Coordinates of C-alpha atoms in Angstrom, one line a residue:
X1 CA 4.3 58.4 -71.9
X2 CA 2.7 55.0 -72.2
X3 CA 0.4 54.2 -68.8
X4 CA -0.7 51.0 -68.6
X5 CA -4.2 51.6 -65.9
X6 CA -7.1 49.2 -64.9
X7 CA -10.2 51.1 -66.6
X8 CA -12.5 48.5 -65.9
X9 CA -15.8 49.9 -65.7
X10 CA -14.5 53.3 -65.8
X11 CA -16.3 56.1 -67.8
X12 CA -13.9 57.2 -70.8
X13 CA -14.6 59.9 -73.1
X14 CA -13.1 59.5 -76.6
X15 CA -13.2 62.5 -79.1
X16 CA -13.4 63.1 -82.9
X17 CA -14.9 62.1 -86.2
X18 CA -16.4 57.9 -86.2
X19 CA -13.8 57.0 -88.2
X20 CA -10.8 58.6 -87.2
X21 CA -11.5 57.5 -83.4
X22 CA -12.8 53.5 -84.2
X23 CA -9.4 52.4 -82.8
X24 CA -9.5 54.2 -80.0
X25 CA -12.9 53.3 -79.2
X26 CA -12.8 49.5 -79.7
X27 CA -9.0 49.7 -77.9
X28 CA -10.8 51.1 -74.7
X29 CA -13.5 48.8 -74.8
X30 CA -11.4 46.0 -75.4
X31 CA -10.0 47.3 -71.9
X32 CA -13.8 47.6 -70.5
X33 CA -13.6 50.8 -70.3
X34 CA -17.6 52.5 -70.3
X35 CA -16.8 54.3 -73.3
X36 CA -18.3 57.6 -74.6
X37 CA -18.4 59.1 -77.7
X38 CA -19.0 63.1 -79.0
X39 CA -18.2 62.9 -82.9
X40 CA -18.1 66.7 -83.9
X41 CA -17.4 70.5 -81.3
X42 CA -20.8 70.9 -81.9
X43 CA -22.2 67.9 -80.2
X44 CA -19.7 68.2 -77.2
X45 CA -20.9 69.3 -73.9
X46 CA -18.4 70.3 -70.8
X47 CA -21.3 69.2 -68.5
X48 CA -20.1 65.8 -69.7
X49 CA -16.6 66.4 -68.0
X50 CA -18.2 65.6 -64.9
X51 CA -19.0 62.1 -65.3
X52 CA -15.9 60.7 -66.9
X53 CA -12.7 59.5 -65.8
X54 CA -10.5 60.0 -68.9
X55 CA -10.7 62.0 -71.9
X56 CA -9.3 60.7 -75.1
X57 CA -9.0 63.1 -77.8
X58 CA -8.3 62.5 -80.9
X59 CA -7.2 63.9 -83.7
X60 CA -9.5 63.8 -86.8
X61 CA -8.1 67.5 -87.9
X62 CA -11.2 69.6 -87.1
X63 CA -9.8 72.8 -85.3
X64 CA -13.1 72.8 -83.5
X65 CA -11.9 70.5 -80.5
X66 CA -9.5 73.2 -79.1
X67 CA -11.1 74.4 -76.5
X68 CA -11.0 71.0 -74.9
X69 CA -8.1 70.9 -73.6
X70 CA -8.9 73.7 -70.9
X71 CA -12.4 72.6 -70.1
X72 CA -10.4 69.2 -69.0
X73 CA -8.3 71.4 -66.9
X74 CA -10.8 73.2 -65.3
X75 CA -12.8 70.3 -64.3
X76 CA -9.9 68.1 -62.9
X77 CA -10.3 65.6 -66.0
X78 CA -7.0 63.7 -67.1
X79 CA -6.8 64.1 -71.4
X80 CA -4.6 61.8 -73.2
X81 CA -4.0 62.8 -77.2
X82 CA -4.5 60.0 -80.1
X83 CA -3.7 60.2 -83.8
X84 CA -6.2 58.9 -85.9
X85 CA -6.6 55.7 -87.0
X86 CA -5.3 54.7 -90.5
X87 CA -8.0 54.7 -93.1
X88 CA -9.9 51.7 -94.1
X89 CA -10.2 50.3 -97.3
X90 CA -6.9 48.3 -97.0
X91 CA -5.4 44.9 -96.8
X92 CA -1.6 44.6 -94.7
X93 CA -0.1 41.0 -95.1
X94 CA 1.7 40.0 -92.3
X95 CA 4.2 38.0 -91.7
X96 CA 4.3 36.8 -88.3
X97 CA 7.2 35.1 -87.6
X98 CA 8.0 31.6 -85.8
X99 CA 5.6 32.2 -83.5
X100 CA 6.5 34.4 -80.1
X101 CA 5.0 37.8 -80.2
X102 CA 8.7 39.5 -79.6
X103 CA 9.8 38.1 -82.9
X104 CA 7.2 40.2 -84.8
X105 CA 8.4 43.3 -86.2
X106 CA 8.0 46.4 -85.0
X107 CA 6.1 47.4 -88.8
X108 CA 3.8 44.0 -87.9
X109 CA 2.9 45.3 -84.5
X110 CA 2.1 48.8 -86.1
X111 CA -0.3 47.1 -88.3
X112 CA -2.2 44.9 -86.3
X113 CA -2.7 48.0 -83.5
X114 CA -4.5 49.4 -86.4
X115 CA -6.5 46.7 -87.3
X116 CA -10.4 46.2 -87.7
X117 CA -10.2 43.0 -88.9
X118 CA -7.3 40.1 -88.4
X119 CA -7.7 37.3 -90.5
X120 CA -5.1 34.9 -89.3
X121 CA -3.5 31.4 -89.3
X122 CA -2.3 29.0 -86.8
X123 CA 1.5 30.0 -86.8
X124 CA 2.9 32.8 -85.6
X125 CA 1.8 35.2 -82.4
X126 CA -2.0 34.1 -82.6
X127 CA -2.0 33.4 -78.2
X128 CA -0.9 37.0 -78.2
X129 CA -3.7 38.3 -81.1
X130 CA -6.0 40.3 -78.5
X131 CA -3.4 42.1 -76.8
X132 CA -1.7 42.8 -80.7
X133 CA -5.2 43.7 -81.9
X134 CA -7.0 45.0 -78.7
X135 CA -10.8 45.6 -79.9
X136 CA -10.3 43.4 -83.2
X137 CA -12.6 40.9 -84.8
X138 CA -10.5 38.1 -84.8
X139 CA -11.2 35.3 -88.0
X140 CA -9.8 32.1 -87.8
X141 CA -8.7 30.7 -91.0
X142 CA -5.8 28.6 -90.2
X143 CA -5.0 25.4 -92.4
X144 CA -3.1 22.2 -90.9
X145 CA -2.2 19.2 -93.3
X146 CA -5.2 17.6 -95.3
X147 CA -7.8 20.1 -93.4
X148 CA -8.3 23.1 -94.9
X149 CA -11.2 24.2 -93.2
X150 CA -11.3 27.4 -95.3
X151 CA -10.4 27.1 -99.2
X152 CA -7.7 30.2 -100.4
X153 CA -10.3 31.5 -102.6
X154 CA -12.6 31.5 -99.4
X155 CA -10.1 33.4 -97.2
X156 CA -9.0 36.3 -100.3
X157 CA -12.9 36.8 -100.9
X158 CA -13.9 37.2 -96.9
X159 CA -10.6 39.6 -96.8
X160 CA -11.5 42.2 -99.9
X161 CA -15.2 41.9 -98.4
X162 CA -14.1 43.4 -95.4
X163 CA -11.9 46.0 -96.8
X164 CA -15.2 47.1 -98.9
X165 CA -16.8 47.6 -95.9
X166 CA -14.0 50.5 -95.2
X167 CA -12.4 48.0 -92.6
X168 CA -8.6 48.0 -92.2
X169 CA -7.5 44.1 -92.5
X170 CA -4.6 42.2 -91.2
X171 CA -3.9 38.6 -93.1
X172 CA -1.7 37.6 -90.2
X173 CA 0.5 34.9 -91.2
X174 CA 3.3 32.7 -89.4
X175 CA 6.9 33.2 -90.8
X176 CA 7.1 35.3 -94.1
X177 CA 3.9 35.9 -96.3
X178 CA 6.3 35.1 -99.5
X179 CA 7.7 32.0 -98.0
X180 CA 5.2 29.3 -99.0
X181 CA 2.4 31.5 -97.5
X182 CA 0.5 32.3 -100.6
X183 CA 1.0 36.2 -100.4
X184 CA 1.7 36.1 -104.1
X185 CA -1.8 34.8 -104.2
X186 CA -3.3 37.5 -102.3
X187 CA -1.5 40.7 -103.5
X188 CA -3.1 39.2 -106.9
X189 CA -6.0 39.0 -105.5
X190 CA -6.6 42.6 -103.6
X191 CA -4.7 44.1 -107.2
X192 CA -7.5 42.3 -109.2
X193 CA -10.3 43.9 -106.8
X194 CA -8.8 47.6 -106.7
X195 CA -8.2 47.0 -102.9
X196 CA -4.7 48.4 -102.0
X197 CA -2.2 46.3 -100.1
X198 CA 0.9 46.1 -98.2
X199 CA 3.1 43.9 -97.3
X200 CA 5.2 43.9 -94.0
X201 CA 7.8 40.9 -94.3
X202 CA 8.3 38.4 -91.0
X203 CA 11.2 36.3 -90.0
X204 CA 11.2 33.1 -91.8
X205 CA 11.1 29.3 -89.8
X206 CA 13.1 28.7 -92.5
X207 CA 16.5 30.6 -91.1
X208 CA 15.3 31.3 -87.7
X209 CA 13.8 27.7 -86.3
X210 CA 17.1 25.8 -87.1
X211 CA 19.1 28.8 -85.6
X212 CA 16.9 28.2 -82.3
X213 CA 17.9 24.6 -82.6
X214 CA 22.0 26.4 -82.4
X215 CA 22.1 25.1 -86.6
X216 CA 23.2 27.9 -89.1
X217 CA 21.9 27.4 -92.3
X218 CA 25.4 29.1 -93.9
X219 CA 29.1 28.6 -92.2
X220 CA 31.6 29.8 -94.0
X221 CA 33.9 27.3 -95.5
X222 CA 31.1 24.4 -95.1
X223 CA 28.3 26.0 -96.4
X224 CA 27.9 29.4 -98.6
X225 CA 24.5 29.1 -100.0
X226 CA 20.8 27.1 -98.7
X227 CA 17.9 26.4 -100.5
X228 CA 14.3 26.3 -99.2
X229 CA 12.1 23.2 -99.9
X230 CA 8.4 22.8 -99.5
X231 CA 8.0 19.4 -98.3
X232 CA 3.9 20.0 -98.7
X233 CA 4.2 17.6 -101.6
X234 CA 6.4 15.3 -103.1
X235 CA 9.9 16.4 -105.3
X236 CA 9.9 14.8 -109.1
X237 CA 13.0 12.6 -110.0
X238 CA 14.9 15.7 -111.8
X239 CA 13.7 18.3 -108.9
X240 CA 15.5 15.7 -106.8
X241 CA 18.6 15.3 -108.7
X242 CA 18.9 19.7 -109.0
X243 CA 18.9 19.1 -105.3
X244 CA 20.9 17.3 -104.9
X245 CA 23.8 18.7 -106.9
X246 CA 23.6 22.2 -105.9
X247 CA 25.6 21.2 -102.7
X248 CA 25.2 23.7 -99.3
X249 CA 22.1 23.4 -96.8
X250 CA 18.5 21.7 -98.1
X251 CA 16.0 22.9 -95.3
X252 CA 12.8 21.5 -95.9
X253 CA 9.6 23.3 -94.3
X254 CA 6.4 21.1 -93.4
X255 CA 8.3 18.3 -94.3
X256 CA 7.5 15.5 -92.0
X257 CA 5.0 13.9 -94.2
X258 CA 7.0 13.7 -97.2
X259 CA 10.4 12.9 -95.7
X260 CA 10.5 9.4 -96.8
X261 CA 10.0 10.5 -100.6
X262 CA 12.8 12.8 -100.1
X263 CA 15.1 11.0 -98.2
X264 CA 15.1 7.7 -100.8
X265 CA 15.1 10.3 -103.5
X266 CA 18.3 12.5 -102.3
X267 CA 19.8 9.1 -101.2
X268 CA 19.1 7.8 -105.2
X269 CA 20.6 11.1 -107.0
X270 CA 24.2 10.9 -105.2
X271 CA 23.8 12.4 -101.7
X272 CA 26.2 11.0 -99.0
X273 CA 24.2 8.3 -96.8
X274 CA 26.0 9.9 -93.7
X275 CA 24.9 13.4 -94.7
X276 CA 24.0 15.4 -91.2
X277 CA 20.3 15.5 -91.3
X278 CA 18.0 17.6 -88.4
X279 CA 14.8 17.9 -87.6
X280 CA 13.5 20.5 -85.5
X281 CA 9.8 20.6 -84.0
X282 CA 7.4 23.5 -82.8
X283 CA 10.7 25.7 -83.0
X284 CA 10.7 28.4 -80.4
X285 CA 7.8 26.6 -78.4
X286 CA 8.4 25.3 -74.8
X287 CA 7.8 21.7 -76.8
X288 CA 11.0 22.7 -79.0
X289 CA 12.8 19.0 -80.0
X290 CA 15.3 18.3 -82.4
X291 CA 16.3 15.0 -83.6
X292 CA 19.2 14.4 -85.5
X293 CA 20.7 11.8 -87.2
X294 CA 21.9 10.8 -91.4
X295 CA 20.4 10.7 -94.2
X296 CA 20.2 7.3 -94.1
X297 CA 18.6 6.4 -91.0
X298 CA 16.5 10.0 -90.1
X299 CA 13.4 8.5 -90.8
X300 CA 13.7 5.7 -88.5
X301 CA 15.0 8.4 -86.0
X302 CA 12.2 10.8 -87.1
X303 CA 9.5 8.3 -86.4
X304 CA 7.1 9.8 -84.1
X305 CA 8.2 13.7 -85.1
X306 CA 5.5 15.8 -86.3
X307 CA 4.3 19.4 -88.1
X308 CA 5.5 21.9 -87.4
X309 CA 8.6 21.0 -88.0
X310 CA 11.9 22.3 -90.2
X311 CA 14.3 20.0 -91.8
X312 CA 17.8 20.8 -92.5
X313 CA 20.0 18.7 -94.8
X314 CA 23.6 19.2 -94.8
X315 CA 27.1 19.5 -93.0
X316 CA 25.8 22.7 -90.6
X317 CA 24.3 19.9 -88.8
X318 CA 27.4 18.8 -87.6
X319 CA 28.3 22.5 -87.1
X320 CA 25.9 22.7 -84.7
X321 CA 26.2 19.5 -82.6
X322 CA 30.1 20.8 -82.8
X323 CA 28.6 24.0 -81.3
X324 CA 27.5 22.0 -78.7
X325 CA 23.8 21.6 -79.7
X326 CA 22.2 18.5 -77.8
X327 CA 19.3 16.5 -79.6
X328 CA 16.6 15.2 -77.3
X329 CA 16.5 11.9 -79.3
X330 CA 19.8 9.9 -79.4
X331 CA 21.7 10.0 -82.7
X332 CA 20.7 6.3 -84.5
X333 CA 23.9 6.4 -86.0
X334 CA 25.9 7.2 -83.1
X335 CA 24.1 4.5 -81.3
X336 CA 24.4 1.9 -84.0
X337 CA 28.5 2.5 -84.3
X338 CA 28.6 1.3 -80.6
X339 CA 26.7 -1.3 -80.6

């Protein structure tokens, strides 16, 4: 049964070993609760009983804490049971998704509810993090283009420190941590220090922005494979060209800065001037845009769009307007056939 009460300034008294009961304890602070501790049997006394609201026991595995349960009953105390919290010493990577809390998995929830430490970025459920979190410290090392307030090496060193100091840590990420998230980087990393990891996979801007925008990235018998660009920095002249010829859906993450470069250089390998083009902003955010237009004229159209944003390249455009899609910025193309 999950109770959701007002402990605010309420005496709670949570049982069991330091470390099996931190979650519990910074959880009912978080709520500010006036928590209590008794670590061990030995140190508990039922004279306690009568001063607290709530008992929250927990189980660290010592036998000893039986006879708790009917000194709470015969002083009118309400007892809730807890399992202990995971042990420390441990990195998750977590992939948050595109950015509302009910897109993270149930596995990512799991993990940050145990977490000491949450070491996240600016993408994905970061307005949600205390509630995700309760009772977390909450580390801020979120990047946005050309400001990188907090090198890589930076973040992987401040996230095995913390693990040394028997902390569970969450690198909470937007989207996937494999998709252009540097998770490779980490795993490497917490391997190379002897800190084990995990990784719990998140849904990818790269599918699940341009499906908010009604755009599949596959429909069958228009397009049966997509590939995923960075669009960080610029494509080379052959990277270009392999683009171009592979056919299907291009989407293009973080691509606003470089979608000149890409447009002139798809545009010079072969691909069709009125190829659908899309660009979708701050997907799944009450500031959600899309502007659509070709490949020819999308960066006129594109002119004042900005990161975060998803690009996708290719006939499932059309699909979608077909779909009955609407951009929030006219088609340039549309409006330059009736003129």
């Amino acid at each position: 049964m999950d109770l959701d009460a007002d402990l605010t300034g309420q005496s709670v008294l949570i049982t069991g070993s330091a470390v099996a009961a931190r979650r519990a304890v910074r959880r009912y602070r978080a709520a500010a609760a006036d928590v209590r501790t008794v670590d061990c049997p030995a140190n508990f006394r039922t004279s306690v009983l009568d001063e607290v609201l709530l008992v929250v026991a927990v189980d660290d595995g010592d036998p000893g804490w039986a006879p708790l349960v009917q000194a709470c009953r015969l002083h009118s105390v309400l007892l809730v049971r807890e399992q202990a919290a995971s042990p420390g010493r441990h990195i998750a990577l977590v992939g948050g998704g595109p950015g509302p809390a009910d897109l993270l998995t149930v596995r990512g929830r799991g993990a940050l509810r145990e977490a000491d430490v949450v070491f996240y970025d600016r993408l994905g459920p970061v307005a949600d993090l205390d509630q995700l979190a309760p009772g977390a410290q909450l580390i801020d090392v979120g990047k946005t283009p050309g400001h990188h307030p907090v090198s890589q090496t930076d973040i992987q060193a401040q996230m095995i420190a913390s693990a040394r100091m028997g902390n569970r840590v969450v690198r909470l990420k937007g989207g996937d941590p494999y998709v252009f998230g540097r998770g490779g980087e980490e795993v490497a990393a917490c391997a190379e220090a002897g800190i084990p990891v995990t990784v719990v996979p998140g849904v990818s801007s790269a599918i699940s922005v341009p499906g908010a925008a009604g755009i599949p990235v596959t429909h069958r018998t228009v397009s049966h494979l997509f590939t995923v660009v960075s669009g960080h920095a610029p494509l080379t002249d052959p990277e270009l060209e392999h683009l171009a010829g592979l056919g299907g859906t291009i989407v293009v993450l973080m691509g606003i800065g470089t979608l000149p470069q890409l447009t002139n250089g798809l545009l010079q390998a072969g691909l069709r001037r009125d190829m659908p083009v899309a660009v979708v902003e701050r997907g799944f955010s009450p500031h959600q845009r899309t502007t659509i237009s070709d490949l020819s004229n999308i960066v006129s159209a594109a002119s004042k769009c900005s990161n975060p944003a998803v690009v996708v390249i290719g006939e499932v455009v059309a699909v979608g307007r077909a779909a009955g899609v609407q951009s929030e910025i006219a088609d340039l193309t549309a409006a330059m056939l009736r003129s």
